[in-house]
Short mmCIF file of C-alpha atoms in Angstrom, two decimals:
data_model
loop_
_atom_site.label_atom_id
_atom_site.label_comp_id
_atom_site.label_asym_id
_atom_site.label_seq_id
_atom_site.Cartn_x
_atom_site.Cartn_y
_atom_site.Cartn_z
CA MET N 242 90.82 108.77 57.93
CA THR N 243 94.43 109.63 57.11
CA SER N 244 95.82 106.31 58.30
CA GLU N 245 93.39 104.44 56.09
CA LYS N 246 94.57 106.41 53.05
CA ALA N 247 98.18 105.82 53.97
CA GLU N 248 97.62 102.07 53.98
CA GLU N 249 96.30 102.15 50.41
CA ALA N 250 99.80 102.24 48.90
CA PRO N 251 101.21 99.20 50.68
CA ALA N 252 97.90 97.42 50.44
CA ALA N 253 97.80 97.98 46.68
CA ALA N 254 101.32 96.58 46.48
CA SER N 255 100.22 93.50 48.43
CA ARG N 256 96.91 92.62 46.85
CA GLY N 257 95.78 91.47 43.45
CA SER N 258 98.46 90.14 41.13
CA ARG N 259 101.41 91.91 42.78
CA PRO N 260 102.37 89.08 45.21
CA TYR N 261 102.20 86.60 42.33
CA LEU N 262 104.44 88.83 40.20
CA VAL N 263 106.98 88.91 43.01
CA LEU N 264 106.84 85.12 43.33
CA VAL N 265 107.27 84.68 39.57
CA ALA N 266 110.16 87.15 39.58
CA LEU N 267 111.86 85.15 42.33
CA PHE N 268 111.40 81.89 40.41
CA ILE N 269 112.71 83.36 37.15
CA GLY N 270 115.65 84.92 38.97
CA LEU N 271 116.59 81.67 40.69
CA VAL N 272 116.27 79.69 37.44
CA GLY N 273 118.26 82.28 35.48
CA GLY N 274 120.95 82.35 38.13
CA THR N 275 121.15 78.55 38.22
CA PHE N 276 121.67 78.43 34.46
CA ALA N 277 124.25 81.21 34.71
CA GLN N 278 126.39 78.84 36.74
CA ALA N 279 127.00 76.81 33.62
CA GLY N 280 128.39 79.85 31.77
CA GLY N 281 131.61 79.95 33.77
CA ASP N 282 133.01 82.74 35.90
CA GLY N 283 133.57 84.98 32.88
CA ILE N 284 129.82 85.31 32.44
CA ARG N 285 128.53 84.49 35.90
CA GLU N 286 130.59 86.94 37.95
CA PRO N 287 129.66 90.11 35.99
CA LEU N 288 126.00 89.12 36.08
CA ILE N 289 126.18 88.50 39.84
CA GLN N 290 127.77 91.92 40.35
CA VAL N 291 125.01 93.66 38.41
CA ALA N 292 122.25 91.66 40.13
CA THR N 293 123.76 92.26 43.56
CA TYR N 294 124.02 96.00 42.86
CA VAL N 295 120.39 96.30 41.73
CA GLY N 296 119.08 94.03 44.47
CA GLY N 297 121.19 95.84 47.06
CA LEU N 298 119.64 99.18 46.15
CA TRP N 299 116.16 97.74 46.62
CA LEU N 300 117.21 96.10 49.87
CA ASP N 301 118.58 99.41 51.18
CA ALA N 302 115.27 101.04 50.30
CA LEU N 303 113.54 98.52 52.54
CA LYS N 304 116.08 98.91 55.33
CA MET N 305 115.80 102.69 55.49
CA THR N 306 112.20 102.55 56.76
CA VAL N 307 112.67 99.90 59.46
CA ILE N 308 113.92 101.93 62.45
CA PRO N 309 111.57 104.94 62.15
CA LEU N 310 108.62 102.67 61.40
CA ILE N 311 109.34 100.57 64.51
CA VAL N 312 109.21 103.67 66.70
CA ALA N 313 106.12 105.18 65.08
CA LEU N 314 104.07 101.98 65.10
CA LEU N 315 105.06 101.02 68.64
CA VAL N 316 104.17 104.43 70.04
CA THR N 317 100.76 104.50 68.37
CA GLY N 318 100.00 100.82 68.98
CA ILE N 319 100.89 100.80 72.69
CA ALA N 320 99.39 104.21 73.45
CA LYS N 321 96.11 103.31 71.77
CA GLY N 322 96.08 99.89 73.41
CA ALA N 323 96.63 101.40 76.86
CA GLU N 324 93.87 103.91 76.23
CA ALA N 325 91.54 101.13 75.10
CA ALA N 326 92.36 99.11 78.23
CA ARG N 327 91.15 101.99 80.41
CA ALA N 328 87.88 102.21 78.49
CA GLY N 329 86.19 99.44 80.48
CA ARG N 330 86.48 96.02 82.08
CA ILE N 331 85.89 94.10 78.86
CA ALA N 332 88.55 96.07 77.00
CA GLY N 333 91.01 95.84 79.88
CA ARG N 334 90.57 92.10 80.26
CA SER N 335 90.91 91.66 76.49
CA ILE N 336 94.19 93.62 76.40
CA LEU N 337 95.55 91.50 79.26
CA TRP N 338 94.85 88.29 77.38
CA PHE N 339 96.33 89.73 74.17
CA VAL N 340 99.59 90.41 76.02
CA ILE N 341 99.66 86.96 77.63
CA VAL N 342 99.04 85.13 74.36
CA CYS N 343 101.50 87.24 72.33
CA THR N 344 104.27 86.70 74.87
CA SER N 345 103.61 82.96 75.00
CA SER N 346 103.45 82.88 71.20
CA ALA N 347 106.90 84.45 70.85
CA ILE N 348 108.47 81.99 73.29
CA PHE N 349 106.79 79.06 71.56
CA GLY N 350 107.96 80.17 68.10
CA ALA N 351 111.57 80.57 69.20
CA VAL N 352 111.74 77.21 70.97
CA MET N 353 109.81 75.31 68.31
CA MET N 354 111.83 76.60 65.36
CA ALA N 355 115.08 75.82 67.16
CA LEU N 356 113.81 72.26 67.57
CA LEU N 357 112.44 71.93 64.02
CA VAL N 358 115.69 72.97 62.32
CA ARG N 359 117.48 70.44 64.51
CA TRP N 360 115.00 67.63 63.85
CA PHE N 361 114.53 68.38 60.13
CA PRO N 362 117.72 70.12 58.95
CA LEU N 363 118.59 70.99 55.39
CA PRO N 364 121.07 68.57 53.81
CA GLN N 365 124.59 69.73 54.67
CA GLY N 366 125.51 70.42 51.06
CA ALA N 367 122.40 72.53 50.48
CA GLY N 368 123.03 74.49 53.67
CA GLU N 369 126.62 75.28 52.73
CA ALA N 370 125.58 76.34 49.22
CA LEU N 371 122.91 78.64 50.65
CA GLN N 372 125.39 80.23 53.02
CA ALA N 373 127.69 80.98 50.12
CA GLY N 374 124.83 82.32 48.04
CA LEU N 375 123.52 84.58 50.78
CA ALA N 376 127.03 85.87 51.39
CA ALA N 377 127.07 87.00 47.77
CA ILE N 378 123.92 89.04 48.39
CA ASP N 379 124.87 90.62 51.71
CA GLN N 380 128.46 90.94 52.85
CA SER N 381 127.40 91.41 56.50
CA THR N 382 127.00 87.68 57.09
CA SER N 383 129.85 87.28 59.56
CA SER N 384 128.71 86.17 63.00
CA PRO N 385 128.60 89.03 65.53
CA PRO N 386 130.61 88.74 68.74
CA ILE N 387 128.72 86.99 71.54
CA PRO N 388 128.26 89.37 74.48
CA SER N 389 128.54 88.22 78.05
CA VAL N 390 125.38 87.98 80.15
CA ALA N 391 126.38 91.11 82.06
CA ASP N 392 126.97 93.04 78.82
CA PHE N 393 123.62 91.88 77.47
CA PHE N 394 121.62 93.18 80.43
CA ARG N 395 123.71 96.34 80.59
CA GLY N 396 122.88 97.02 76.94
CA ILE N 397 119.11 96.78 77.43
CA ILE N 398 118.88 100.37 78.70
CA PRO N 399 120.26 102.78 76.10
CA SER N 400 122.52 105.56 77.30
CA ASN N 401 121.88 107.33 73.99
CA VAL N 402 118.71 106.36 72.18
CA ILE N 403 119.75 108.24 69.02
CA ALA N 404 122.98 106.26 68.89
CA ALA N 405 121.04 103.03 69.44
CA ALA N 406 118.82 103.82 66.46
CA SER N 407 121.82 104.79 64.34
CA ASN N 408 123.67 101.58 65.19
CA GLY N 409 120.63 99.36 64.66
CA ASP N 410 120.56 98.28 68.32
CA VAL N 411 116.93 97.24 68.26
CA LEU N 412 116.39 95.91 71.80
CA PRO N 413 117.39 99.11 73.68
CA LEU N 414 115.48 101.15 71.09
CA VAL N 415 112.35 99.05 71.65
CA VAL N 416 112.74 99.29 75.44
CA PHE N 417 112.95 103.08 75.26
CA THR N 418 110.00 103.27 72.85
CA VAL N 419 107.83 101.08 75.08
CA PHE N 420 108.51 103.28 78.11
CA PHE N 421 107.91 106.39 76.02
CA ALA N 422 104.61 105.02 74.67
CA LEU N 423 103.42 104.05 78.15
CA ALA N 424 104.30 107.55 79.36
CA VAL N 425 102.39 109.08 76.44
CA ALA N 426 99.34 107.06 77.50
CA ARG N 427 99.43 108.79 80.91
CA ILE N 428 99.73 112.44 79.88
CA ALA N 429 96.80 114.83 79.49
CA PRO N 430 94.27 113.64 76.87
CA GLN N 431 94.73 116.58 74.51
CA ARG N 432 98.51 116.34 74.57
CA ARG N 433 98.35 112.56 74.24
CA LYS N 434 96.18 112.96 71.16
CA THR N 435 98.67 115.42 69.65
CA VAL N 436 101.65 113.10 70.20
CA VAL N 437 99.83 110.02 68.89
CA GLU N 438 98.60 111.89 65.82
CA PHE N 439 102.19 113.06 65.17
CA PHE N 440 103.50 109.49 65.20
CA ASP N 441 100.45 108.36 63.23
CA GLY N 442 101.44 110.83 60.54
CA ILE N 443 105.02 109.56 60.50
CA ALA N 444 103.77 105.97 60.19
CA ASP N 445 101.39 106.97 57.40
CA ALA N 446 104.19 108.58 55.40
CA LEU N 447 106.51 105.61 55.91
CA LEU N 448 103.79 103.19 54.83
CA ILE N 449 103.44 105.12 51.60
CA VAL N 450 107.21 104.89 51.08
CA ILE N 451 107.06 101.14 51.71
CA GLY N 452 104.24 100.92 49.19
CA TRP N 453 106.48 102.53 46.60
CA VAL N 454 109.33 100.16 47.45
CA LEU N 455 107.05 97.13 47.26
CA TRP N 456 105.76 98.31 43.89
CA ILE N 457 109.20 97.62 42.41
CA ALA N 458 109.60 94.43 44.44
CA PRO N 459 109.52 92.19 41.32
CA LEU N 460 112.69 93.86 40.04
CA GLY N 461 114.49 93.77 43.38
CA VAL N 462 113.50 90.19 44.14
CA PHE N 463 114.46 89.07 40.63
CA ALA N 464 117.92 90.58 41.05
CA LEU N 465 118.46 89.07 44.51
CA GLY N 466 117.06 85.73 43.33
CA PHE N 467 119.43 85.71 40.36
CA ALA N 468 122.43 86.39 42.58
CA LEU N 469 121.38 83.64 44.98
CA GLY N 470 120.67 81.16 42.20
CA ALA N 471 123.99 81.88 40.49
CA SER N 472 125.85 81.21 43.73
CA ALA N 473 123.75 78.47 45.36
CA GLY N 474 122.18 76.75 42.37
CA GLY N 475 119.39 74.27 43.10
CA ALA N 476 120.03 74.54 46.85
CA ALA N 477 118.08 77.82 46.75
CA PHE N 478 114.87 76.00 45.78
CA ALA N 479 115.43 73.39 48.48
CA GLY N 480 116.01 76.11 51.07
CA LEU N 481 112.84 78.02 50.17
CA ALA N 482 110.70 74.87 50.21
CA HIS N 483 112.20 73.87 53.56
CA TYR N 484 111.48 77.36 54.91
CA ILE N 485 107.84 77.38 53.75
CA VAL N 486 107.13 74.01 55.33
CA LEU N 487 108.74 74.71 58.71
CA VAL N 488 107.28 78.21 59.16
CA SER N 489 103.85 76.99 58.07
CA VAL N 490 104.09 74.19 60.64
CA ILE N 491 104.57 76.86 63.33
CA GLY N 492 101.39 78.58 62.10
CA VAL N 493 99.42 75.32 62.18
CA LEU N 494 100.59 74.55 65.72
CA VAL N 495 99.61 78.02 66.95
CA THR N 496 96.20 77.58 65.29
CA LEU N 497 95.68 74.26 67.07
CA TRP N 498 96.64 76.00 70.31
CA GLY N 499 93.43 78.03 70.02
CA TYR N 500 91.22 74.98 70.52
CA PRO N 501 92.28 74.09 74.09
CA ILE N 502 92.20 77.79 74.96
CA ALA N 503 88.56 78.03 73.86
CA ILE N 504 87.55 74.62 75.22
CA VAL N 505 89.31 74.78 78.59
CA GLY N 506 89.67 78.52 79.16
CA GLY N 507 86.39 79.54 77.52
CA SER N 508 84.26 76.49 78.40
CA VAL N 509 83.09 76.13 74.80
CA PRO N 510 82.30 72.49 73.88
CA ALA N 511 84.92 71.08 71.49
CA GLY N 512 82.44 70.11 68.80
CA LEU N 513 80.63 73.44 68.97
CA PHE N 514 83.82 75.48 68.70
CA THR N 515 85.16 73.37 65.84
CA LYS N 516 81.93 73.56 63.86
CA SER N 517 81.32 77.27 64.47
CA MET N 518 84.84 78.18 63.33
CA ILE N 519 84.47 76.61 59.87
CA ALA N 520 82.95 79.76 58.37
CA PRO N 521 85.46 82.36 59.71
CA GLN N 522 88.39 80.01 59.00
CA SER N 523 87.20 79.56 55.41
CA VAL N 524 87.07 83.33 54.95
CA ALA N 525 90.54 83.64 56.50
CA ILE N 526 92.04 81.08 54.12
CA SER N 527 90.45 82.64 51.04
CA THR N 528 91.13 86.30 51.86
CA ARG N 529 94.22 86.25 54.16
CA SER N 530 92.44 89.02 56.08
CA SER N 531 91.32 89.00 59.71
CA LEU N 532 89.20 92.08 59.05
CA ALA N 533 87.30 90.34 56.27
CA SER N 534 86.70 87.44 58.66
CA LEU N 535 85.21 89.66 61.40
CA PRO N 536 81.52 89.29 60.41
CA ALA N 537 81.90 85.50 60.35
CA MET N 538 83.71 85.60 63.72
CA LEU N 539 80.84 87.61 65.23
CA GLY N 540 78.42 84.98 63.96
CA ALA N 541 80.58 82.20 65.40
CA ALA N 542 80.74 83.96 68.78
CA LYS N 543 76.95 84.06 68.91
CA VAL N 544 76.77 80.32 68.20
CA GLN N 545 79.38 79.69 70.93
CA GLY N 546 77.23 81.51 73.48
CA VAL N 547 79.47 84.54 73.86
CA ARG N 548 77.52 87.54 75.13
CA GLU N 549 76.92 90.14 72.45
CA GLN N 550 78.42 93.00 74.47
CA VAL N 551 81.63 90.99 74.93
CA ALA N 552 81.92 89.94 71.29
CA ASP N 553 81.18 93.47 70.06
CA VAL N 554 84.11 94.84 72.09
CA THR N 555 86.70 92.05 72.13
CA LEU N 556 86.56 90.82 68.53
CA PRO N 557 87.01 94.24 66.85
CA MET N 558 89.84 94.97 69.33
CA ALA N 559 91.40 91.61 68.50
CA VAL N 560 91.29 92.34 64.78
CA ALA N 561 92.88 95.74 65.36
CA LEU N 562 95.46 94.94 68.06
CA PHE N 563 95.95 91.18 68.31
CA ARG N 564 98.14 89.01 66.08
CA ALA N 565 98.46 85.69 67.89
CA THR N 566 100.51 83.95 65.20
CA GLY N 567 102.68 87.00 64.55
CA PRO N 568 105.17 86.66 67.44
CA ALA N 569 105.57 82.89 66.94
CA MET N 570 105.98 82.95 63.15
CA ASN N 571 108.03 86.15 63.07
CA VAL N 572 110.60 84.96 65.58
CA ALA N 573 110.58 81.59 63.84
CA VAL N 574 111.56 83.28 60.56
CA ALA N 575 114.47 85.06 62.26
CA PHE N 576 115.69 81.83 63.86
CA TYR N 577 115.33 80.04 60.53
CA VAL N 578 117.46 82.67 58.80
CA ALA N 579 120.06 82.19 61.53
CA SER N 580 120.12 78.47 60.76
CA TRP N 581 120.45 79.22 57.04
CA LEU N 582 123.56 81.26 57.74
CA GLY N 583 125.00 78.77 60.21
CA TYR N 584 124.62 81.17 63.15
CA GLN N 585 124.47 79.96 66.74
CA PRO N 586 122.76 82.86 68.58
CA SER N 587 123.75 83.41 72.18
CA LEU N 588 121.18 82.99 74.94
CA GLY N 589 121.09 86.76 75.37
CA ALA N 590 120.41 87.32 71.67
CA ALA N 591 117.68 84.67 71.71
CA ILE N 592 116.01 86.34 74.71
CA ALA N 593 116.29 89.74 73.03
CA ALA N 594 114.78 88.48 69.78
CA THR N 595 111.92 86.78 71.63
CA GLY N 596 111.18 89.91 73.65
CA VAL N 597 111.23 92.10 70.56
CA ALA N 598 108.96 89.63 68.73
CA SER N 599 106.39 89.88 71.51
CA VAL N 600 106.39 93.67 71.77
CA ILE N 601 106.73 94.50 68.08
CA SER N 602 103.51 92.61 67.28
CA TYR N 603 101.53 95.47 68.80
CA GLY N 604 102.81 97.77 66.07
CA ALA N 605 102.03 95.47 63.13
CA VAL N 606 98.31 96.00 63.36
CA SER N 607 96.11 96.24 60.27
CA LEU N 608 99.01 96.13 57.84
CA PRO N 609 99.10 94.02 54.67
CA GLY N 610 100.98 90.74 55.12
CA GLU N 611 104.01 91.68 53.03
CA VAL N 612 104.37 95.03 54.82
CA SER N 613 104.09 93.58 58.31
CA PHE N 614 106.54 90.84 57.26
CA ILE N 615 109.30 93.39 56.76
CA SER N 616 108.37 95.83 59.54
CA SER N 617 107.91 93.08 62.16
CA ILE N 618 110.66 90.58 61.34
CA ALA N 619 113.50 92.96 60.48
CA PRO N 620 113.85 94.25 64.07
CA ILE N 621 113.70 90.67 65.40
CA ALA N 622 116.46 89.60 63.03
CA MET N 623 118.53 92.63 64.04
CA ALA N 624 118.06 91.80 67.73
CA LEU N 625 119.11 88.21 67.00
CA GLY N 626 122.20 89.47 65.18
CA VAL N 627 121.43 88.16 61.69
CA PRO N 628 121.30 90.13 58.41
CA ILE N 629 117.90 91.07 57.06
CA ALA N 630 118.84 90.54 53.39
CA PRO N 631 117.23 87.06 53.28
CA LEU N 632 113.91 88.64 54.29
CA ALA N 633 113.81 90.43 50.95
CA LEU N 634 113.75 87.00 49.28
CA LEU N 635 111.42 85.33 51.76
CA VAL N 636 108.81 88.07 51.33
CA ALA N 637 108.24 86.67 47.82
CA VAL N 638 106.92 83.38 49.26
CA GLU N 639 105.15 84.96 52.23
CA MET N 640 101.72 84.42 50.66
CA VAL N 641 101.87 80.73 51.63
CA PRO N 642 102.76 81.10 55.35
CA ASP N 643 100.47 84.14 55.47
CA ILE N 644 97.49 81.83 54.96
CA PHE N 645 98.38 80.05 58.21
CA ARG N 646 99.07 83.37 59.91
CA THR N 647 95.54 84.56 59.21
CA LEU N 648 94.01 81.19 60.02
CA GLY N 649 95.69 81.17 63.42
CA ASN N 650 94.85 84.81 64.11
CA VAL N 651 91.15 84.26 63.44
CA THR N 652 91.06 81.10 65.56
CA LEU N 653 92.85 82.73 68.51
CA ASP N 654 90.72 85.88 68.20
CA SER N 655 87.61 83.78 68.76
CA ALA N 656 89.24 81.64 71.45
CA VAL N 657 90.39 84.62 73.52
CA THR N 658 86.95 86.21 73.14
CA ALA N 659 85.43 83.07 74.66
CA VAL N 660 87.92 83.23 77.54
CA VAL N 661 87.13 86.90 78.23
CA ASN N 662 83.43 86.07 78.16
CA LYS N 663 83.89 83.33 80.76
CA ASN N 664 86.24 85.32 83.01
CA LEU N 665 83.82 88.20 83.30
CA GLY N 666 81.30 85.72 84.72
CA SER N 667 77.99 87.14 85.78
CA VAL N 668 79.50 90.51 86.62
CA SER N 669 78.11 93.47 84.69
CA THR N 670 79.83 93.77 81.32
CA GLU N 671 79.06 97.43 80.77
CA ASN N 672 81.99 99.00 78.98
#
């Protein structure tokens, strides 16, 4: 299929040694920048200017794909999901639970990260140094004006969707795209297929572009890391370690959330669910791939007593459409970046970011971790009103939180499948 070929470029940039090269480039850049501090402004400032210029070009290359990719992936993801929901009772019930869990996940991630950065803050000196260092990378670090509640709700519906896209107003753009995608799902089948294939083609082309951009990620991340290290010094290492721990904690908590869902909602005995999930969770940790974990999840579902016709429909749909940890961890990253920069998002911005995190997860399906990191979190950060430049650095350490992303996704996939199996009861499960 065309979409499968289109994913080869970003997937190639995200597998094998490439993520490790990006991580090494970040480390070398931060160390080099830290040592450059000792050379005085005569040496440090010219090097920062060069590094910022090179890193800025790479960052702009990432930014240029965000808006069109949001639209293309949302249209295809929602339209296909709506079509799948009409295919039968099992599929429809599965989609309903996917929406419920993703929405709850986004709210949980926003609230929990706000609490974690308050309970376990960076030392004040490290935070101030990071703010100065990030300002050297991206000049758009000034806090945006806080809109009134009336202005916030008035801005949800775009009067000009083209202007919203041009200005980076993500929430009204997402609202329009969701309505458009739902409308596409209701038009005649042949026309619906034509529209979805059109946006599929756009997404395929953009994924190839992102693959090219990620291929030179070591250079871009090295340059941005050098600029940050030269400005923030050792605080950069403290900030990254702090980030990895807090975001990973969110992933662990979402994973644990799957157990009561399966035990209470799916009536699977605690010991049975825990034991049966060892195999798929082991595959998830070792591969960072929900798709690779699917055979083990099907085996676990059989052990849990899930009917074969339910597992054969819900689990493949979950792998394709459902990212339980995505909304929580993605919005958590955006809120963490806000704390890095000393931002205090308004209630309206927080609601917007949480809503975008929930909806945008439907478009991040079947993408490599580093690709979905940029395509999913950038619009959330934009809705929250924070720059996306830090994401270009955080993508270098994404391989660590991504383990917990996949672990949680696999656990929730199986848990929701058990719930769907129970809810259907003894009613015919013909799809």
